[in-house]
Structures are given as C-alpha cells and as structure tokens.
XYZ file of C-alpha atoms in Angstrom:
452
model
C 5.010 51.208 -22.435
C 4.501 48.371 -20.151
C 5.359 44.528 -22.187
C 3.714 41.703 -20.523
C 5.943 38.250 -19.519
C 4.604 35.431 -20.873
C 2.657 32.977 -18.761
C 6.007 30.526 -18.947
C 3.457 28.723 -15.752
C 0.853 27.845 -18.866
C 3.366 25.472 -20.973
C 5.439 22.947 -20.654
C 5.938 20.904 -17.892
C 5.298 23.659 -15.917
C 1.430 23.196 -16.622
C -0.367 22.849 -13.526
C -2.685 20.012 -14.346
C 1.061 18.566 -16.445
C 3.008 18.641 -12.420
C -0.207 16.390 -10.983
C 0.004 13.713 -13.773
C 3.748 13.500 -13.302
C 3.400 13.491 -9.749
C 0.769 10.729 -9.230
C 2.597 8.775 -11.985
C 6.294 9.105 -10.330
C 4.180 8.050 -7.529
C 2.983 5.353 -8.806
C 6.487 3.821 -10.714
C 8.111 4.636 -6.630
C 5.370 2.386 -5.362
C 6.079 0.134 -8.222
C 9.857 -0.457 -7.461
C 8.866 -1.137 -4.267
C 6.545 -3.317 -4.423
C 8.747 -5.380 -6.476
C 11.060 -5.737 -3.664
C 11.524 -9.316 -2.416
C 11.503 -8.520 1.208
C 7.518 -6.334 0.288
C 6.640 -10.073 0.232
C 5.385 -12.690 2.495
C 7.442 -15.170 0.857
C 10.654 -13.134 -0.069
C 9.795 -13.893 -3.628
C 9.708 -10.822 -6.478
C 6.442 -9.762 -7.492
C 5.900 -9.681 -11.201
C 6.520 -6.001 -13.293
C 1.967 -6.261 -14.043
C 0.996 -7.242 -10.255
C 3.395 -4.640 -8.426
C 2.398 -1.423 -11.050
C -1.738 -2.609 -10.954
C -1.802 -2.741 -6.952
C 0.122 0.656 -6.821
C -2.102 2.774 -8.921
C -4.315 0.419 -6.862
C -3.261 2.032 -4.230
C -2.015 6.091 -5.303
C -5.693 5.906 -6.873
C -7.911 4.660 -4.076
C -9.041 2.466 -5.983
C -8.957 -0.937 -4.002
C -9.478 -3.548 -7.221
C -6.138 -5.821 -6.301
C -4.886 -8.651 -8.552
C -3.086 -10.840 -5.510
C -3.858 -10.644 -2.068
C -3.573 -7.677 -0.179
C -3.851 -9.687 3.362
C -1.095 -13.395 1.931
C 0.989 -11.881 -0.328
C 2.283 -8.333 0.862
C 4.801 -9.137 3.790
C 4.306 -6.093 6.416
C 6.733 -4.011 4.844
C 4.518 -4.595 1.784
C 1.181 -3.647 3.471
C 2.597 -0.085 4.838
C 3.883 0.520 1.676
C 0.445 0.025 -0.433
C -0.923 2.204 3.217
C 1.473 4.962 2.109
C 0.484 5.155 -1.625
C -3.163 5.044 -0.144
C -2.294 8.203 2.023
C -0.648 10.171 -0.753
C -2.890 9.531 -2.976
C -6.123 10.833 -0.766
C -3.773 13.710 -0.030
C -3.424 14.597 -3.602
C 0.684 14.003 -4.283
C 0.275 18.637 -4.966
C -0.796 18.853 -1.915
C 1.760 16.669 -0.173
C 4.516 18.206 -2.097
C 3.231 21.815 -0.904
C 2.474 21.104 2.715
C 6.283 20.801 2.315
C 7.596 23.710 0.998
C 5.806 24.969 3.212
C 7.787 23.084 6.664
C 11.076 23.269 4.828
C 11.015 26.528 3.076
C 8.257 28.768 5.301
C 7.140 30.022 1.494
C 5.325 28.388 -2.037
C 6.853 29.532 -5.129
C 3.885 30.826 -7.798
C 4.516 27.708 -9.576
C 3.520 25.461 -6.408
C 0.674 27.258 -5.398
C -0.598 26.727 -8.735
C -0.576 23.025 -8.805
C -1.305 22.852 -5.321
C -4.390 24.968 -6.457
C -5.330 22.045 -9.697
C -5.024 19.401 -7.187
C -7.175 21.103 -3.510
C -9.105 22.983 -6.076
C -8.482 25.963 -4.149
C -10.311 29.054 -4.670
C -7.815 31.436 -4.589
C -4.002 31.348 -4.207
C -4.030 33.857 -0.877
C -6.369 30.664 0.500
C -3.582 27.702 -0.446
C -1.263 27.439 2.235
C -4.738 27.714 4.757
C -6.240 25.186 2.039
C -3.359 22.429 2.180
C -3.089 22.604 6.058
C -7.002 22.155 6.924
C -6.637 19.016 4.292
C -4.285 17.212 6.244
C -5.944 18.472 9.645
C -8.987 17.019 8.566
C -7.800 13.783 7.151
C -5.315 13.664 9.787
C -8.369 13.913 12.405
C -10.661 11.681 11.239
C -8.119 8.659 10.505
C -7.777 9.306 13.567
C -11.046 9.443 15.920
C -11.611 6.015 13.023
C -8.739 3.878 13.941
C -9.393 4.603 17.529
C -12.606 2.721 17.382
C -11.266 0.501 15.729
C -8.297 -1.058 17.251
C -10.956 -0.564 20.845
C -13.687 -3.355 18.903
C -10.684 -4.967 17.508
C -9.831 -5.655 20.816
C -12.440 -5.792 23.273
C -14.432 -7.473 20.877
C -12.662 -10.185 19.117
C -9.335 -10.663 21.359
C -6.796 -9.383 18.796
C -3.448 -8.296 20.394
C -3.720 -4.682 21.148
C -1.258 -4.367 18.832
C -1.927 -5.973 16.341
C -5.184 -4.418 16.417
C -3.790 -0.734 16.134
C -2.221 -2.091 13.261
C -5.148 -3.054 11.843
C -7.397 -0.280 13.062
C -5.081 2.171 11.428
C -5.011 0.595 8.254
C -8.773 0.172 7.317
C -9.091 3.916 8.648
C -7.197 5.127 6.802
C -8.253 3.013 3.761
C -11.563 3.743 4.584
C -10.828 8.337 4.928
C -9.538 7.994 1.738
C -12.612 5.512 -0.043
C -9.608 2.561 -1.116
C -11.152 -0.009 0.139
C -8.110 -2.229 1.065
C -8.629 -4.732 3.080
C -6.220 -6.738 5.507
C -8.538 -9.858 4.907
C -9.099 -11.508 1.759
C -13.354 -11.347 1.650
C -12.736 -7.414 3.147
C -14.674 -6.704 5.878
C -17.480 -9.807 5.357
C -16.142 -11.342 8.871
C -17.422 -8.369 10.709
C -20.768 -7.728 8.049
C -23.054 -7.627 11.289
C -20.670 -5.793 13.487
C -21.759 -2.120 13.779
C -18.576 -1.292 15.887
C -16.727 -1.686 12.910
C -18.963 -1.101 9.372
C -20.681 2.274 11.178
C -17.020 4.340 11.460
C -16.046 2.722 8.152
C -18.975 4.086 6.612
C -18.531 7.674 8.434
C -15.617 8.007 7.136
C -15.882 7.184 3.679
C -18.944 9.757 3.809
C -16.276 12.250 5.253
C -13.956 11.993 2.897
C -16.118 10.777 -0.017
C -18.278 14.412 0.376
C -15.059 16.720 -0.647
C -12.391 18.817 1.817
C -14.204 22.104 0.502
C -17.786 20.803 1.720
C -16.246 19.730 4.785
C -14.539 22.966 5.811
C -17.658 24.531 4.615
C -19.652 22.740 7.686
C -16.163 23.417 9.941
C -17.448 27.205 8.301
C -20.615 26.871 9.630
C -20.540 25.248 13.601
C -18.306 27.528 14.238
C -20.504 30.386 13.555
C -18.712 32.187 10.457
C -20.731 31.412 7.894
C -24.200 32.418 7.225
C -25.163 30.689 3.580
C -24.166 27.782 1.981
C -22.361 28.257 -1.202
C -24.318 26.530 -4.309
C -21.878 24.050 -4.358
C -22.027 23.339 -0.535
C -25.560 22.611 -1.005
C -25.743 20.587 -4.383
C -22.964 17.929 -3.132
C -24.595 17.372 0.377
C -28.612 17.549 -1.571
C -27.218 14.869 -3.579
C -24.492 13.045 -2.199
C -28.063 12.649 0.729
C -30.710 11.298 -1.843
C -28.503 8.706 -3.832
C -27.045 7.458 -0.120
C -30.761 6.908 0.479
C -31.476 5.931 -3.493
C -28.345 2.739 -3.610
C -29.589 1.215 0.502
C -33.563 1.790 -0.613
C -32.506 -0.132 -3.440
C -29.432 -2.319 -3.015
C -31.584 -3.121 0.357
C -35.546 -3.952 -1.658
C -33.760 -5.921 -4.459
C -31.255 -8.378 -2.112
C -34.166 -8.833 0.049
C -34.940 -12.536 -0.591
C -31.282 -13.456 -2.409
C -30.731 -16.549 -0.405
C -27.327 -16.038 -1.412
C -26.671 -12.772 -0.024
C -29.485 -10.547 2.616
C -32.208 -13.606 2.486
C -30.885 -15.746 5.259
C -29.830 -12.717 7.801
C -32.154 -11.121 10.593
C -34.337 -7.724 10.319
C -31.405 -5.557 12.213
C -28.311 -6.827 9.852
C -30.349 -7.015 6.401
C -30.883 -2.826 7.551
C -27.333 -2.612 8.734
C -25.326 -4.577 5.555
C -28.251 -3.263 3.204
C -26.441 0.037 4.173
C -23.433 -0.579 4.032
C -23.923 -1.797 0.686
C -26.163 1.018 -0.732
C -23.076 3.555 0.663
C -20.324 1.754 -0.595
C -20.429 2.067 -4.346
C -19.300 5.576 -3.311
C -16.223 4.959 -4.099
C -15.356 3.077 -0.674
C -14.663 -0.140 -1.990
C -15.450 -2.436 1.048
C -17.705 -5.869 1.045
C -19.894 -6.660 3.542
C -21.369 -9.550 1.197
C -19.932 -10.824 -1.911
C -20.706 -9.570 -4.641
C -20.951 -11.976 -7.157
C -23.983 -12.743 -5.472
C -25.966 -9.684 -6.105
C -28.839 -10.260 -8.548
C -28.147 -8.686 -11.969
C -30.749 -5.591 -10.570
C -28.256 -4.996 -7.685
C -25.001 -5.187 -9.571
C -26.514 -2.155 -12.436
C -27.897 -0.072 -9.360
C -24.087 -0.431 -7.853
C -22.987 0.419 -11.858
C -24.412 3.854 -11.399
C -23.343 4.975 -7.847
C -20.440 4.053 -8.777
C -20.252 5.815 -11.828
C -22.058 8.939 -10.305
C -18.948 8.255 -7.137
C -18.764 11.224 -4.597
C -18.129 14.785 -4.052
C -15.010 17.885 -5.975
C -11.626 17.757 -4.155
C -12.045 14.838 -1.992
C -10.650 11.046 -1.934
C -13.979 10.376 -3.566
C -13.474 9.198 -7.445
C -16.532 9.745 -10.440
C -17.894 11.662 -12.591
C -18.822 13.598 -8.849
C -21.954 14.293 -7.773
C -22.409 18.053 -8.842
C -21.727 16.808 -12.477
C -24.190 14.685 -12.279
C -26.896 17.145 -10.565
C -25.555 20.140 -12.761
C -26.502 17.727 -16.016
C -29.969 17.064 -14.821
C -30.713 21.007 -14.411
C -29.976 21.522 -17.572
C -31.597 18.695 -18.664
C -34.794 19.775 -16.503
C -34.293 24.043 -18.282
C -34.186 22.845 -21.649
C -37.072 20.000 -21.065
C -38.508 23.579 -19.828
C -37.640 25.813 -23.357
C -36.013 28.451 -20.242
C -32.722 30.632 -21.946
C -30.742 30.008 -18.846
C -29.982 27.956 -16.547
C -31.466 28.632 -12.908
C -29.637 26.493 -9.720
C -31.158 27.324 -6.151
C -31.170 31.103 -6.192
C -28.046 31.482 -8.555
C -27.244 31.311 -12.629
C -25.259 28.985 -14.109
C -22.312 30.153 -16.587
C -22.452 28.005 -20.155
C -18.065 27.418 -19.454
C -19.712 25.047 -15.733
C -22.371 23.040 -18.748
C -19.800 22.941 -20.540
C -17.465 21.469 -17.668
C -19.773 19.286 -16.719
C -21.389 17.424 -20.237
C -17.181 16.369 -21.367
C -16.732 14.962 -17.909
C -19.537 12.769 -18.327
C -19.379 12.336 -21.974
C -15.561 11.239 -21.317
C -16.458 9.502 -18.627
C -19.022 7.004 -20.511
C -16.735 6.531 -23.753
C -14.059 5.347 -21.187
C -16.083 2.460 -19.803
C -17.500 2.486 -22.947
C -14.225 1.729 -24.264
C -12.465 -0.186 -21.832
C -15.304 -2.469 -21.380
C -15.172 -3.541 -24.796
C -11.228 -3.872 -24.579
C -12.225 -6.293 -21.672
C -14.458 -7.769 -23.498
C -12.229 -8.534 -26.533
C -8.912 -9.759 -24.434
C -11.155 -11.824 -21.831
C -13.722 -13.231 -22.782
C -16.003 -13.022 -19.647
C -19.990 -12.034 -19.109
C -20.697 -8.558 -19.912
C -21.580 -7.349 -16.566
C -18.484 -8.765 -15.176
C -16.748 -6.917 -17.459
C -18.709 -3.909 -17.412
C -18.461 -3.643 -13.191
C -15.242 -3.748 -13.297
C -14.467 -1.533 -15.553
C -16.890 1.183 -14.032
C -14.987 0.309 -10.931
C -11.565 0.987 -11.974
C -12.471 4.846 -13.003
C -14.616 4.814 -10.144
C -11.606 4.240 -7.810
C -13.956 1.866 -6.166
C -12.342 -1.411 -5.941
C -15.939 -3.897 -5.813
C -15.422 -6.664 -8.180
C -17.387 -9.232 -9.183
C -13.557 -11.762 -8.805
C -12.613 -11.814 -12.590
C -9.799 -8.920 -11.420
C -6.725 -11.709 -10.834
C -7.999 -13.833 -13.712
C -7.795 -10.936 -16.115
C -5.040 -11.478 -18.930
C -1.867 -9.016 -17.868
C -3.094 -6.492 -21.017
C -6.496 -5.711 -19.635
C -5.086 -5.939 -16.456
C -2.256 -2.941 -17.996
C -5.960 -1.853 -19.592
C -7.331 -1.122 -15.747
C -4.665 0.210 -14.650
C -5.450 3.267 -17.151
C -8.311 3.476 -16.372
C -7.716 4.022 -12.885
C -5.383 6.207 -13.480
C -7.918 8.408 -15.785
C -10.163 8.006 -13.085
C -8.528 9.503 -10.145
C -6.967 13.044 -11.474
C -10.375 13.631 -14.051
C -10.634 13.558 -17.588
C -11.019 17.164 -17.921
C -7.616 17.771 -16.026
C -5.893 14.885 -18.245
C -7.304 16.114 -21.323
C -5.228 19.287 -20.032
C -2.237 17.945 -19.390
C -1.780 16.101 -22.507
C -2.728 19.343 -24.648
C -0.318 20.170 -26.125
C -1.366 24.307 -25.209
C -4.088 26.504 -24.380
C -5.061 28.834 -26.915
C -7.264 31.845 -27.123
C -10.219 32.093 -30.172
C -10.186 35.542 -32.241
C -12.831 35.177 -33.818
C -16.232 33.035 -34.149
C -17.945 31.688 -37.133
C -21.073 32.780 -38.350
C -23.356 30.643 -36.808
C -25.656 27.937 -37.779
C -28.561 25.085 -35.784
C -28.050 21.734 -36.605
C -31.143 19.206 -35.725
C -30.717 18.319 -32.611
C -33.004 14.923 -30.763
C-alpha cells in the first residue's frame, strides 16, 4: 500500500502565501532600520520610527506616498535605500530570492519554487526558473532604456552635470517601471510637465510595468512568431487596460480643460500632453505633473475609480487589477441576460474564478471603506481628500492631495497597513493568515435566498 506523504508545504510558515508576506515584511523592517540611521538623512539626524516605517513600506509596496520630502530629507544613502526597496518590491521578494537560489545553488527546492510561483503567478513549477530569469531581464531592459533617454534629456535639455543626470535618470526610470511614483522633486514631475522627452518615456515605462509580466512575455512570444493565439488573460488585460487608459485620458482632460488651476492656462499641445499623463498615472504610477489638490471633485472621483482598478496582474501595478474588474463586468452581463454560465471571448469562466474576482473586489472595497472611516475619525479632514488618500494607498498609487504628512501618526500607521494589503493582494494576505486549508467532505442542502 502506498502511503501519501503529508503536504508540509501547505502548513505552517512553509505555505507560499505566508512566505511572501514574511518576505515583504522583512524587507520593510530592514528598510525601516536603514532609514532610521543618521547617515540616511541630509541633516545627520535620525528619522523617527513612524516616518521611516511609512517610507520603507511605501517603497517596498511601490506606492509613492511620503511623509517627508524625498529630495530634501534623505541623503544620497537614504535615496539609494529607497531606490533599492522599490526595486526589491517591484520585482517581488520571492522572485529575487529564487534568482539568488539559481545563481548560488544552481537549483531550486520545491518550497522555493512554490513560493516564486505564488509571487510571479507562474503557470507551473517547470516554468518557474524561466519566469524568474525573464522577469529580471525584462525589468532591467526597460529600466535601462528609460534611464538612457531620461539621462540624455536631463543633460542636454537642462544643462545638468552628467553624473547628476545619470543618477536622476536611473532613479526615475526604476521608479517609473515599478510604478512607485517616488521622485527627486518636492512637486513630483511638475517641473517637466510639458516636456515630452521626460513624461512620455516615463508613461511608456509605467504602462509596460503595469501590464504584468505574463502579458509582456506573451507579447514577446507573439513578436517572435512563437505564439499564434492570445490567451484569454492577455486579451482581457490588453483590451481592458487600453479602454480604461483612453477613458481616463479623455475624461480627466475634458473635466480639467478649463480649470484655471490646472490645464486652463496651457496651450492645446500642452493640455493634451499633461492630460494624457494624468489619465495614465492613476493606473498605480503615482507621478503627477499637476497639483493634485487643485483637481476638481469630478476629476478626483474619476482618479479614485482608476486607482482602485489599477493595472495588470503579476506586474508592478496595484489595485484590484483590470482582469478582476473585467471578469465582474462579464458576470454581471451574463446574469442580466439570464445565461446559466459566463462565456468570455469563446471561453467559459469557472465558478472558482468568478468567486476569486468577487472576493478581491469586495475585500478591496471593505478595506478602503474601513480605512476611510478610520482616517475621518482620526483627522477630521474632508471626505474627498481622505477617500483619495485611502484609495491611493490601497491601489499602491502614491498620488495625494497633500495631506499625507499632516495625518497623525496613528493615521499614517493605518495607511501603512493599507499599502501592505494593496501590494500583496487581499487573497494572498487572507491565505497567509488562514490557519489551514480545508477540504469540504460534504455539501448541505441547497436553498435560494432572495437577492435584490
């Protein structure tokens, strides 16, 4: 008789979801300690625990919300720590751990493979090695190209010394691809709002990172002629991402077109460029070329909507993801039509996928609602500003109306938890907190309560 071995990988700290959470938590802790060192600040004074923790969490979770000005508060050492945390958080803790295992041991154990699979959303264990290496290769390639363009522009267009131009080009390229939103200017990228040689490469980098690595890999295979048919995931992601991007650009530009504090005083070309940037940036990028506090309430609400949805799965973007949003839309359409199952682009959606999409969306709504209520009670600030801050933190976006530094430490800690949840995803965090996985051995009698 063959006795089945217990699945140790699914219990205790060995559960992949728990290891992902612990990995990100460890990175935040290490970053906090480094940022509290006196050498990390321009003045040589130690940064307080809450400010260091907030900055480290924002960097690891590739958010971009800050309670201290990145350019003036942190020294070069501190900025490099922030940059390193952004890269670590963007690539994924377990992706980097798996890469290290490949380089050092030339092999990966089952536990490391399962953990990397949970982080990179690989389809099978046999693909993990290739996925990890391709993730790193794509990241470095996009960041390098973006950094070269930005460096050349900083040096030639703004008479910036080459050393400084390289530093700023690399910093903003890494921040853009990882959708982090950290900038070396107190007003983000507003000094370059109407310079397409700065804003366009950054937009392209953040879109590339926001699509998600599975879609990028599929595009690569398609271009090389190795793929004849798009997967359902890629088709849904590309179509929904493109539609929401166009919608964001058109709506925000139209709303702010005559606003004297934003697009109003600009010429036609500048309005279109800046409007396009602010239609793309809420997809979890976090950079801004306009004063967000001066946006009209309607534009803020549209931005809330875009930030909450976010970008593609298994990439550097946050939010509930465009696939989740699209799947829920397909479920609603099927229910309205009275169809017994959900069909999308020639495929049928499983009940499991539908439950996952619903769970992610509702947990996201609940987290944002709870955080907004908490911040309202703590700060007493206006609802639109507090809601914007909460959605930005959950979506790991980093846009703000300028209230982050004014929020009390208890409110900042609340945002820390929200950023952590947003980066890991509600399901990953819930699975990590669950005591164990259980198989249902029986089903209860069915009954239909009244809905609606």
